[in-house]
Amino acid sequence: METAGAAGTHPLERLHRPVIFLGPPGAGKGTQAKELARCFGVPHLSTGDMLREHVSKGTPLGLEAEPVMKRGDLVPDSIILKMIADRIERADCSHGFVFDGFPRTVAQAQYLGELLKQHGFKQPLVMHMVIDPGLLLRRITGRRMCKVGGEIYNIYERPPKVAGHCDNDGGELEQRADDREEIVGPRLAAYEKQTAPLAAYYRRLGRLRDIDASKSVDEVAKLIVEVVSAARQP
Ligand code: ADP
Ligand code: ADP
């Protein structure tokens, strides 16, 4: 059997079912979802990234979402569901995808279940990023993202080689508008109230896998590859 390290690739293997990353802001969903998607050559679908793109382009959707995101609340389900339904119809999704930050409410999860059925996909495998809450503030306030390629850094934990610039493309690094300390409380509250119940929802369905997200990036990536590989067994 082929084995893969954290940074391994699976050139001929397919992701056998969609993967969801579920966890509080700053848990490392984006970092790990990007890596897993790269490993399997499937799209990384981050509703946060999609919304930020709408905001930066000033689309009607972006204008509606911006104030909601700035105060740390969840964007209405109707907006998110339309965005996801349109996205997974695109050809690059035909071999699967990795969701990051979606679903975030039970209504979104129910809708996703139906959508996957309609498109002939298996039901998802959910990476539940379990983390010591004491680590979150440092991860969130230290986060910087590349304006060009969206690569994720952390000024304390994962600094770029040259301060302020991306290692991959030299792009300028910026802090997200909602990553300021005063917005962290409302975001965590929204997570506890609206998103945390999804863990019980997916656990009941037998689809949830707890991942210790307090470990280093490489250790977490290794745990995820093990979980995905184990779920492939008949
Ligand atoms: P999320 O998508 O869950 O909000 P990110 O993947 O953007 O989280 O990570 C949040 C911040 O923490 C980023 O600055 C990232 O570089 C850093 N980070 C991610 N995973 C780890 C880890 N295992 N250890 C230390 N820092 C991490
Ligand atoms: P994080 O990685 O820190 O968890 P995201 O980038 O996933 O944050 O999301 C940023 C913001 O975008 C959220 O605080 C919320 O306002 C909005 N958002 C992203 N995904 C969703 C979703 N699935 N449902 C509702 N709002 C969302």
Coordinates of N, CA and C and ligand atoms in Angstrom, one line a residue:
M1 N 0.8 -1.2 0.0 CA 0.0 0.0 0.0 C 0.9 1.2 0.0
E2 N 0.5 2.2 -0.8 CA 1.3 3.5 -0.8 C 1.0 4.2 0.5
T3 N 2.1 4.7 1.0 CA 1.9 5.5 2.2 C 2.4 7.0 1.8
A4 N 1.9 7.9 2.5 CA 2.2 9.3 2.2 C 2.5 10.0 3.5
G5 N 3.6 10.7 3.6 CA 3.9 11.6 4.7 C 3.0 12.8 4.6
A6 N 3.2 13.7 5.6 CA 2.4 14.9 5.7 C 2.4 15.6 4.4
A7 N 3.6 15.7 3.8 CA 3.7 16.5 2.5 C 3.7 15.6 1.3
G8 N 3.2 14.4 1.5 CA 3.2 13.4 0.4 C 2.2 13.8 -0.7
T9 N 2.2 13.2 -1.8 CA 1.2 13.4 -2.8 C 0.6 12.1 -3.2
H10 N -0.6 12.1 -3.8 CA -1.3 10.9 -4.2 C -1.7 11.2 -5.6
P11 N -0.7 11.1 -6.5 CA -1.0 11.5 -7.9 C -2.0 10.7 -8.6
L12 N -2.1 9.4 -8.3 CA -3.1 8.6 -9.0 C -4.3 8.3 -8.2
E13 N -4.3 8.7 -7.0 CA -5.4 8.4 -6.1 C -6.4 9.5 -6.1
R14 N -7.7 9.2 -5.9 CA -8.7 10.2 -5.8 C -9.1 10.3 -4.3
L15 N -9.5 11.5 -4.0 CA -10.1 11.6 -2.7 C -11.5 10.9 -2.8
H16 N -11.7 9.9 -2.0 CA -12.9 9.0 -2.2 C -14.2 9.7 -1.8
R17 N -14.1 10.7 -1.0 CA -15.3 11.4 -0.6 C -15.0 12.9 -0.2
P18 N -15.9 13.8 -0.3 CA -15.6 15.2 0.1 C -15.2 15.2 1.5
V19 N -14.2 16.1 1.8 CA -13.8 16.3 3.2 C -14.2 17.7 3.7
I20 N -14.6 17.8 4.9 CA -15.0 19.1 5.5 C -14.1 19.3 6.7
F21 N -13.6 20.6 6.8 CA -12.9 21.0 8.0 C -13.8 21.8 8.9
L22 N -14.0 21.3 10.1 CA -14.8 21.9 11.1 C -14.0 22.3 12.3
G23 N -14.1 23.5 12.8 CA -13.4 23.9 14.0 C -13.5 25.4 14.2
P24 N -13.1 25.9 15.3 CA -13.2 27.4 15.6 C -12.2 28.2 14.8
P25 N -12.5 29.5 14.7 CA -11.6 30.4 13.9 C -10.2 30.2 14.5
G26 N -9.2 30.1 13.6 CA -7.8 30.0 14.1 C -7.3 28.5 14.4
A27 N -8.2 27.6 14.2 CA -7.8 26.2 14.6 C -6.8 25.6 13.6
G28 N -6.7 26.2 12.4 CA -5.8 25.6 11.4 C -6.6 25.0 10.2
K29 N -7.8 25.3 10.1 CA -8.6 24.6 9.0 C -8.0 25.0 7.6
G30 N -7.8 26.3 7.4 CA -7.3 26.7 6.1 C -6.0 26.1 5.7
T31 N -5.1 26.1 6.7 CA -3.7 25.6 6.5 C -3.8 24.1 6.1
Q32 N -4.6 23.4 6.8 CA -4.6 21.9 6.5 C -5.5 21.6 5.3
A33 N -6.6 22.4 5.1 CA -7.4 22.1 3.9 C -6.7 22.3 2.6
K34 N -5.9 23.4 2.6 CA -5.1 23.7 1.4 C -4.1 22.6 1.1
E35 N -3.5 22.1 2.2 CA -2.5 21.0 2.0 C -3.1 19.7 1.5
L36 N -4.2 19.4 2.1 CA -4.9 18.1 1.7 C -5.4 18.2 0.3
A37 N -6.0 19.4 -0.1 CA -6.5 19.6 -1.4 C -5.3 19.5 -2.4
R38 N -4.1 20.0 -2.1 CA -3.0 20.0 -2.9 C -2.5 18.5 -3.1
C39 N -2.5 17.8 -2.0 CA -2.1 16.4 -2.0 C -2.9 15.6 -3.0
F40 N -4.2 15.8 -3.0 CA -5.1 15.0 -3.9 C -5.5 15.7 -5.2
G41 N -5.0 16.9 -5.4 CA -5.3 17.6 -6.7 C -6.7 17.9 -6.9
V42 N -7.4 18.3 -5.8 CA -8.8 18.7 -5.9 C -8.9 20.2 -5.3
P43 N -10.0 20.9 -5.7 CA -10.1 22.3 -5.2 C -10.3 22.4 -3.7
H44 N -9.7 23.5 -3.2 CA -9.9 23.8 -1.8 C -11.0 24.9 -1.8
L45 N -12.2 24.6 -1.2 CA -13.3 25.5 -1.3 C -13.5 26.2 0.1
S46 N -13.0 27.4 0.2 CA -13.2 28.1 1.5 C -14.2 29.2 1.3
T47 N -15.3 29.1 2.0 CA -16.4 30.1 1.9 C -15.8 31.5 2.4
G48 N -14.9 31.4 3.4 CA -14.3 32.7 3.8 C -13.6 33.4 2.7
D49 N -12.7 32.6 2.0 CA -12.0 33.2 0.8 C -12.9 33.7 -0.2
M50 N -14.0 32.9 -0.5 CA -14.9 33.3 -1.6 C -15.6 34.6 -1.2
L51 N -16.0 34.7 0.1 CA -16.6 36.0 0.5 C -15.6 37.1 0.5
R52 N -14.4 36.9 0.9 CA -13.4 38.0 0.9 C -13.2 38.5 -0.5
E53 N -13.2 37.5 -1.5 CA -13.0 37.9 -2.9 C -14.2 38.8 -3.3
H54 N -15.4 38.5 -3.0 CA -16.6 39.3 -3.3 C -16.4 40.7 -2.7
V55 N -16.0 40.7 -1.4 CA -15.8 42.0 -0.7 C -14.8 42.8 -1.4
S56 N -13.6 42.2 -1.8 CA -12.6 43.1 -2.4 C -13.0 43.5 -3.8
K57 N -13.8 42.8 -4.5 CA -14.3 43.2 -5.8 C -15.5 44.2 -5.7
G58 N -16.1 44.3 -4.5 CA -17.2 45.1 -4.3 C -18.5 44.7 -5.0
T59 N -18.7 43.4 -5.2 CA -19.9 42.8 -5.8 C -21.1 43.1 -4.9
P60 N -22.3 42.9 -5.4 CA -23.5 43.1 -4.5 C -23.4 42.1 -3.3
L61 N -23.0 40.9 -3.6 CA -22.9 39.9 -2.5 C -21.8 40.4 -1.5
G62 N -20.7 40.9 -2.0 CA -19.7 41.4 -1.1 C -20.1 42.6 -0.2
L63 N -20.9 43.4 -0.8 CA -21.4 44.6 -0.1 C -22.4 44.2 1.0
E64 N -23.1 43.1 0.8 CA -24.0 42.6 1.8 C -23.2 41.9 2.9
A65 N -22.2 41.1 2.5 CA -21.5 40.3 3.5 C -20.5 41.1 4.3
E66 N -19.9 42.2 3.8 CA -18.8 42.9 4.5 C -19.1 43.3 5.9
P67 N -20.3 44.0 6.1 CA -20.5 44.5 7.5 C -20.7 43.3 8.5
V68 N -21.3 42.2 8.0 CA -21.6 41.0 8.8 C -20.3 40.4 9.2
M69 N -19.4 40.3 8.3 CA -18.1 39.6 8.5 C -17.3 40.5 9.5
K70 N -17.3 41.8 9.3 CA -16.6 42.8 10.1 C -17.0 42.7 11.6
R71 N -18.2 42.4 11.8 CA -18.6 42.3 13.3 C -18.5 40.9 13.8
G72 N -18.1 39.9 13.0 CA -17.8 38.6 13.5 C -19.0 37.7 13.5
D73 N -20.1 38.1 12.8 CA -21.3 37.2 12.7 C -21.2 36.3 11.5
L74 N -22.1 35.4 11.4 CA -22.2 34.5 10.2 C -23.1 35.2 9.1
V75 N -22.6 35.0 7.9 CA -23.3 35.5 6.7 C -24.6 34.6 6.5
P76 N -25.7 35.2 6.1 CA -26.9 34.4 6.0 C -26.7 33.1 5.1
D77 N -27.4 32.0 5.5 CA -27.3 30.8 4.8 C -27.6 30.9 3.4
S78 N -28.7 31.7 3.0 CA -29.1 31.8 1.6 C -27.9 32.2 0.7
I79 N -27.1 33.1 1.2 CA -26.0 33.6 0.4 C -25.0 32.5 0.2
I80 N -24.7 31.8 1.3 CA -23.6 30.8 1.3 C -24.1 29.6 0.4
L81 N -25.3 29.2 0.6 CA -25.8 28.0 -0.1 C -25.7 28.2 -1.7
K82 N -26.1 29.4 -2.1 CA -26.1 29.7 -3.5 C -24.6 29.6 -4.0
M83 N -23.8 30.2 -3.2 CA -22.3 30.3 -3.6 C -21.8 28.9 -3.8
I84 N -22.1 28.0 -2.8 CA -21.6 26.6 -2.9 C -22.2 25.8 -4.0
A85 N -23.5 26.0 -4.2 CA -24.2 25.2 -5.3 C -23.6 25.6 -6.6
D86 N -23.3 26.8 -6.8 CA -22.7 27.3 -8.1 C -21.3 26.7 -8.2
R87 N -20.6 26.7 -7.1 CA -19.2 26.4 -7.2 C -19.0 24.9 -7.5
I88 N -19.8 24.0 -6.9 CA -19.5 22.6 -7.0 C -19.9 22.1 -8.4
E89 N -20.7 22.9 -9.1 CA -21.1 22.5 -10.5 C -19.9 22.6 -11.5
R90 N -18.9 23.4 -11.1 CA -17.8 23.6 -12.0 C -17.0 22.3 -12.2
A91 N -16.4 22.2 -13.4 CA -15.8 21.0 -13.9 C -14.7 20.5 -12.9
D92 N -13.9 21.5 -12.3 CA -12.8 21.1 -11.5 C -13.2 20.4 -10.2
C93 N -14.5 20.4 -9.9 CA -15.0 19.7 -8.7 C -15.4 18.2 -9.0
S94 N -15.3 17.8 -10.2 CA -15.8 16.5 -10.6 C -15.2 15.3 -9.8
H95 N -13.9 15.5 -9.4 CA -13.2 14.4 -8.6 C -13.2 14.7 -7.1
G96 N -14.1 15.6 -6.7 CA -14.1 15.8 -5.2 C -13.6 17.2 -4.9
F97 N -13.6 17.5 -3.6 CA -13.2 18.8 -3.1 C -13.1 18.8 -1.6
V98 N -12.4 19.8 -1.1 CA -12.2 19.9 0.4 C -12.9 21.2 0.8
F99 N -13.8 21.1 1.7 CA -14.5 22.3 2.3 C -13.7 22.9 3.5
D100 N -13.6 24.2 3.5 CA -13.0 24.8 4.7 C -13.9 25.9 5.1
G101 N -14.5 25.8 6.3 CA -15.3 26.8 6.9 C -16.8 26.7 6.4
F102 N -17.1 25.6 5.7 CA -18.5 25.3 5.3 C -18.7 23.8 5.5
P103 N -19.8 23.3 6.0 CA -20.9 24.1 6.5 C -20.6 24.7 7.9
R104 N -21.4 25.7 8.3 CA -21.2 26.3 9.6 C -22.5 26.4 10.4
T105 N -23.6 25.9 9.8 CA -24.9 25.8 10.5 C -25.5 24.4 10.2
V106 N -26.4 24.0 11.0 CA -27.0 22.7 10.8 C -27.8 22.8 9.4
A107 N -28.4 23.9 9.2 CA -29.2 24.1 7.9 C -28.2 23.9 6.7
Q108 N -27.0 24.5 6.8 CA -26.1 24.4 5.7 C -25.6 22.9 5.6
A109 N -25.5 22.2 6.7 CA -25.1 20.8 6.6 C -26.2 19.9 6.0
Q110 N -27.4 20.2 6.3 CA -28.5 19.5 5.7 C -28.6 19.7 4.2
Y111 N -28.5 21.0 3.8 CA -28.5 21.3 2.4 C -27.3 20.6 1.7
L112 N -26.2 20.6 2.3 CA -25.0 20.0 1.7 C -25.3 18.5 1.4
G113 N -25.8 17.9 2.4 CA -26.1 16.4 2.3 C -27.0 16.2 1.0
E114 N -28.0 17.0 0.8 CA -28.9 16.8 -0.4 C -28.1 17.1 -1.6
L115 N -27.3 18.2 -1.6 CA -26.6 18.6 -2.8 C -25.6 17.5 -3.2
L116 N -24.9 16.9 -2.3 CA -24.0 15.9 -2.6 C -24.7 14.7 -3.2
K117 N -25.8 14.3 -2.6 CA -26.6 13.2 -3.2 C -27.0 13.5 -4.7
Q118 N -27.5 14.7 -4.9 CA -27.9 15.1 -6.2 C -26.8 15.0 -7.2
H119 N -25.6 15.3 -6.8 CA -24.4 15.3 -7.7 C -23.7 14.0 -7.7
G120 N -24.3 13.0 -7.0 CA -23.7 11.6 -7.0 C -22.4 11.5 -6.2
F121 N -22.2 12.4 -5.2 CA -21.0 12.3 -4.3 C -21.4 11.5 -3.1
K122 N -20.4 10.8 -2.5 CA -20.6 10.2 -1.2 C -20.7 11.2 -0.1
Q123 N -21.2 10.8 1.0 CA -21.4 11.7 2.1 C -20.0 12.1 2.7
P124 N -19.8 13.3 3.3 CA -18.5 13.8 3.6 C -17.9 13.1 4.8
L125 N -16.5 13.3 4.9 CA -15.8 12.9 6.0 C -15.4 14.3 6.7
V126 N -15.6 14.3 8.0 CA -15.5 15.6 8.7 C -14.3 15.6 9.6
M127 N -13.3 16.5 9.4 CA -12.1 16.7 10.2 C -12.5 17.7 11.3
H128 N -12.7 17.2 12.5 CA -13.1 18.1 13.6 C -11.8 18.5 14.3
M129 N -11.5 19.8 14.1 CA -10.2 20.4 14.6 C -10.4 20.8 16.1
V130 N -9.9 19.9 16.9 CA -10.1 20.1 18.4 C -8.9 20.8 18.9
I131 N -9.0 21.9 19.6 CA -7.9 22.7 20.0 C -8.0 23.3 21.3
D132 N -6.9 23.5 22.0 CA -6.9 24.2 23.3 C -7.3 25.6 23.0
P133 N -8.4 26.1 23.6 CA -8.9 27.5 23.3 C -7.8 28.5 23.6
G134 N -6.9 28.3 24.5 CA -5.9 29.2 24.9 C -4.9 29.5 23.7
L135 N -4.9 28.7 22.7 CA -4.0 28.9 21.6 C -4.6 29.8 20.5
L136 N -5.9 30.0 20.5 CA -6.6 30.6 19.4 C -6.2 32.1 19.2
L137 N -6.1 32.8 20.3 CA -5.9 34.3 20.1 C -4.6 34.5 19.4
R138 N -3.6 33.8 19.8 CA -2.2 34.0 19.2 C -2.3 33.6 17.7
R139 N -3.0 32.5 17.4 CA -3.1 32.1 16.0 C -3.9 33.1 15.2
I140 N -4.9 33.6 15.7 CA -5.8 34.5 15.0 C -5.1 35.9 14.8
T141 N -4.6 36.5 15.9 CA -4.0 37.8 15.8 C -2.7 37.8 15.0
G142 N -2.0 36.6 15.0 CA -0.7 36.5 14.3 C -0.9 36.2 12.9
R143 N -2.1 35.9 12.4 CA -2.3 35.4 11.1 C -2.1 36.5 10.0
R144 N -1.4 36.2 9.0 CA -1.2 37.1 7.8 C -1.4 36.3 6.6
M145 N -2.1 36.9 5.6 CA -2.3 36.2 4.3 C -1.7 36.9 3.2
C146 N -1.3 36.1 2.2 CA -0.7 36.7 1.0 C -1.8 37.3 0.1
K147 N -1.6 38.5 -0.3 CA -2.6 39.2 -1.2 C -2.7 38.5 -2.5
V148 N -1.7 37.9 -2.9 CA -1.6 37.3 -4.3 C -2.2 35.9 -4.3
G149 N -1.6 35.0 -3.6 CA -2.0 33.5 -3.7 C -2.7 33.0 -2.5
G150 N -2.9 33.9 -1.4 CA -3.7 33.4 -0.3 C -3.0 32.5 0.7
E151 N -1.6 32.4 0.5 CA -0.9 31.5 1.5 C -1.0 32.1 2.9
I152 N -1.1 31.2 3.9 CA -1.3 31.6 5.2 C 0.0 31.5 6.1
Y153 N 0.3 32.6 6.8 CA 1.4 32.7 7.6 C 1.0 33.1 9.0
N154 N 1.9 33.0 10.0 CA 1.7 33.5 11.3 C 3.0 34.2 11.8
I155 N 2.8 35.4 12.2 CA 4.1 36.2 12.6 C 4.7 35.6 13.8
Y156 N 4.0 34.8 14.6 CA 4.6 34.2 15.8 C 5.1 32.7 15.5
E157 N 4.2 32.0 14.8 CA 4.3 30.5 14.7 C 5.0 30.1 13.4
R158 N 4.6 30.8 12.3 CA 5.0 30.4 10.9 C 5.3 31.7 10.1
P159 N 6.4 32.3 10.5 CA 6.7 33.6 9.8 C 7.3 33.3 8.4
P160 N 7.1 34.3 7.5 CA 7.7 34.1 6.2 C 9.2 34.4 6.3
K161 N 10.0 34.0 5.3 CA 11.4 34.1 5.3 C 11.8 35.6 5.3
V162 N 11.0 36.4 4.5 CA 11.2 37.9 4.5 C 10.0 38.5 5.1
A163 N 10.2 39.3 6.1 CA 9.0 39.8 6.8 C 8.1 40.6 5.9
G164 N 6.8 40.3 6.0 CA 5.8 41.0 5.2 C 5.6 40.5 3.8
H165 N 6.4 39.5 3.3 CA 6.3 39.0 2.0 C 6.2 37.5 1.9
C166 N 5.4 37.0 0.9 CA 5.1 35.6 0.8 C 6.4 34.9 0.2
D167 N 6.6 33.7 0.8 CA 7.8 32.9 0.3 C 7.6 32.4 -1.1
N168 N 6.3 32.2 -1.5 CA 6.0 31.6 -2.8 C 6.1 32.6 -3.9
D169 N 5.5 33.7 -3.7 CA 5.4 34.7 -4.9 C 5.8 36.1 -4.5
G170 N 6.3 36.3 -3.3 CA 6.8 37.6 -2.9 C 5.7 38.6 -2.6
G171 N 4.4 38.1 -2.8 CA 3.2 39.0 -2.5 C 3.2 39.6 -1.2
E172 N 2.5 40.7 -1.1 CA 2.5 41.4 0.2 C 1.6 40.7 1.2
L173 N 1.9 40.6 2.4 CA 1.1 39.9 3.4 C 0.2 40.9 4.1
E174 N -1.1 40.5 4.3 CA -2.0 41.5 5.0 C -2.7 40.7 6.1
Q175 N -3.2 41.6 7.1 CA -4.0 41.0 8.1 C -5.5 41.2 7.8
R176 N -6.3 40.1 8.0 CA -7.7 40.2 7.7 C -8.4 41.2 8.6
A177 N -9.4 41.9 8.1 CA -10.1 42.9 8.8 C -10.7 42.4 10.1
D178 N -11.1 41.1 10.1 CA -11.8 40.5 11.3 C -10.8 39.8 12.2
D179 N -9.5 39.9 11.9 CA -8.5 39.2 12.8 C -8.0 40.1 13.9
R180 N -8.7 41.2 14.2 CA -8.3 42.1 15.3 C -8.9 41.5 16.6
E181 N -8.1 41.7 17.7 CA -8.5 41.1 19.0 C -10.0 41.3 19.4
E182 N -10.5 42.6 19.1 CA -11.8 42.9 19.6 C -12.9 42.1 18.8
I183 N -12.6 41.5 17.6 CA -13.6 40.8 16.9 C -13.5 39.3 17.2
V184 N -12.4 38.9 17.9 CA -12.2 37.5 18.1 C -13.4 36.9 19.0
G185 N -13.7 37.7 20.1 CA -14.8 37.2 21.0 C -16.1 36.9 20.3
P186 N -16.6 37.9 19.5 CA -17.9 37.6 18.7 C -17.7 36.4 17.8
R187 N -16.6 36.3 17.1 CA -16.4 35.1 16.2 C -16.5 33.8 17.0
L188 N -15.8 33.8 18.1 CA -15.8 32.5 18.9 C -17.2 32.2 19.4
A189 N -18.0 33.3 19.8 CA -19.3 33.1 20.3 C -20.2 32.6 19.2
A190 N -20.1 33.1 17.9 CA -20.8 32.6 16.8 C -20.5 31.2 16.6
Y191 N -19.2 30.8 16.7 CA -18.9 29.4 16.5 C -19.6 28.5 17.5
E192 N -19.5 28.9 18.8 CA -20.1 28.1 19.8 C -21.6 27.9 19.6
K193 N -22.2 29.0 19.3 CA -23.7 28.9 19.2 C -24.1 28.2 17.9
Q194 N -23.6 28.6 16.8 CA -24.2 28.1 15.5 C -23.4 27.0 14.9
T195 N -22.1 26.9 15.1 CA -21.3 25.9 14.3 C -20.9 24.7 15.2
A196 N -20.6 24.9 16.5 CA -20.2 23.7 17.3 C -21.3 22.6 17.3
P197 N -22.6 22.9 17.3 CA -23.6 21.8 17.2 C -23.4 20.9 16.0
L198 N -22.7 21.3 15.0 CA -22.4 20.4 13.9 C -21.6 19.2 14.2
A199 N -20.8 19.3 15.3 CA -19.9 18.2 15.6 C -20.8 17.0 16.1
A200 N -21.8 17.4 16.9 CA -22.8 16.3 17.3 C -23.6 15.8 16.2
Y201 N -23.9 16.7 15.3 CA -24.7 16.3 14.1 C -24.0 15.2 13.3
Y202 N -22.7 15.5 13.0 CA -21.9 14.6 12.1 C -21.4 13.4 12.9
R203 N -21.3 13.5 14.2 CA -20.9 12.4 15.0 C -22.0 11.3 15.0
R204 N -23.2 11.8 15.1 CA -24.4 10.9 15.1 C -24.4 10.1 13.7
L205 N -24.0 10.8 12.7 CA -24.0 10.2 11.4 C -22.8 9.3 11.1
G206 N -21.9 9.3 12.1 CA -20.7 8.5 12.0 C -19.6 9.0 11.1
R207 N -19.7 10.3 10.8 CA -18.8 10.9 9.8 C -17.7 11.8 10.4
L208 N -17.8 11.9 11.7 CA -16.8 12.9 12.4 C -15.5 12.2 12.9
R209 N -14.4 12.9 12.6 CA -13.1 12.4 13.1 C -12.5 13.5 13.9
D210 N -12.2 13.2 15.2 CA -11.5 14.3 16.0 C -10.0 14.3 15.7
I211 N -9.5 15.5 15.4 CA -8.1 15.7 15.1 C -7.5 16.7 16.2
D212 N -6.4 16.3 16.8 CA -5.8 17.2 17.7 C -5.1 18.3 17.0
A213 N -5.8 19.5 17.0 CA -5.2 20.6 16.2 C -4.3 21.5 17.0
S214 N -4.0 21.1 18.2 CA -3.1 21.9 19.0 C -1.6 21.5 18.7
K215 N -1.4 20.4 18.0 CA -0.1 20.0 17.6 C 0.5 20.9 16.5
S216 N 1.8 20.6 16.1 CA 2.4 21.4 15.1 C 1.7 21.1 13.7
V217 N 1.9 22.0 12.8 CA 1.3 21.9 11.4 C 1.6 20.6 10.8
D218 N 2.9 20.1 10.9 CA 3.3 18.9 10.3 C 2.6 17.7 11.0
E219 N 2.6 17.7 12.3 CA 1.9 16.6 13.0 C 0.4 16.5 12.7
V220 N -0.2 17.7 12.7 CA -1.7 17.7 12.3 C -1.9 17.1 10.9
A221 N -1.0 17.6 10.0 CA -1.2 17.1 8.6 C -1.0 15.6 8.5
K222 N -0.1 15.0 9.3 CA 0.1 13.6 9.3 C -1.2 12.9 9.9
L223 N -1.7 13.4 11.0 CA -2.9 12.8 11.5 C -4.1 12.8 10.5
I224 N -4.2 13.9 9.7 CA -5.3 14.0 8.7 C -5.1 13.0 7.6
V225 N -3.8 12.8 7.1 CA -3.6 11.9 6.1 C -3.9 10.4 6.6
E226 N -3.6 10.2 7.9 CA -3.9 8.8 8.4 C -5.4 8.6 8.5
V227 N -6.1 9.6 8.9 CA -7.6 9.5 9.0 C -8.2 9.3 7.6
V228 N -7.7 10.1 6.6 CA -8.3 10.0 5.3 C -8.0 8.6 4.7
S229 N -6.7 8.1 4.9 CA -6.4 6.8 4.4 C -7.2 5.7 5.1
A230 N -7.4 5.8 6.4 CA -8.2 4.8 7.1 C -9.6 4.7 6.6
A231 N -10.1 5.9 6.2 CA -11.5 5.9 5.8 C -11.7 5.4 4.4
R232 N -10.5 5.2 3.7 CA -10.6 4.6 2.4 C -10.8 3.1 2.4
Q233 N -10.4 2.5 3.5 CA -10.5 1.0 3.6 C -11.9 0.6 3.4
P234 N -12.2 -0.5 2.8 CA -13.6 -1.0 2.6 C -14.3 -1.3 3.9
Ligands
ADP1 P1 -8.5 28.7 10.4 O1 -8.8 28.5 8.9 O2 -9.1 27.5 11.1 O3 -9.1 30.0 10.9 P2 -5.7 29.0 9.7 O4 -5.3 27.7 8.9 O5 -5.8 30.2 8.9 O6 -7.0 28.7 10.6 O7 -4.6 29.2 10.8 C1 -4.7 30.2 11.8 C2 -3.3 30.8 12.1 O8 -2.6 29.8 12.8 C3 -2.5 31.1 10.9 O9 -1.7 32.2 11.2 C4 -1.6 29.8 10.7 O10 -0.3 30.1 10.1 C5 -1.4 29.3 12.1 N1 -1.4 27.9 12.3 C6 -2.2 27.0 11.6 N2 -2.0 25.7 12.1 C7 -1.0 25.9 13.1 C8 -0.4 24.9 14.0 N3 -0.7 23.6 13.9 N4 0.5 25.4 14.8 C9 0.8 26.7 14.9 N5 0.2 27.7 14.1 C10 -0.7 27.2 13.2
ADP2 P1 -11.9 31.4 10.0 O1 -11.0 30.7 9.0 O2 -11.2 32.3 10.9 O3 -12.8 30.4 10.7 P2 -13.4 32.1 7.6 O4 -12.4 32.7 6.7 O5 -13.8 30.7 7.4 O6 -12.9 32.3 9.1 O7 -14.7 33.0 7.6 C1 -14.6 34.4 7.8 C2 -16.0 35.0 8.0 O8 -16.7 34.7 6.8 C3 -16.8 34.4 9.1 O9 -16.6 35.0 10.3 C4 -18.3 34.6 8.6 O10 -18.7 36.0 8.8 C5 -18.1 34.4 7.1 N1 -18.3 33.0 6.7 C6 -17.4 32.1 6.1 N2 -18.0 30.9 5.9 C7 -19.3 31.0 6.3 C8 -20.3 30.1 6.3 N3 -20.2 28.8 5.8 N4 -21.5 30.5 6.8 C9 -21.7 31.8 7.2 N5 -20.7 32.7 7.2 C10 -19.5 32.3 6.8

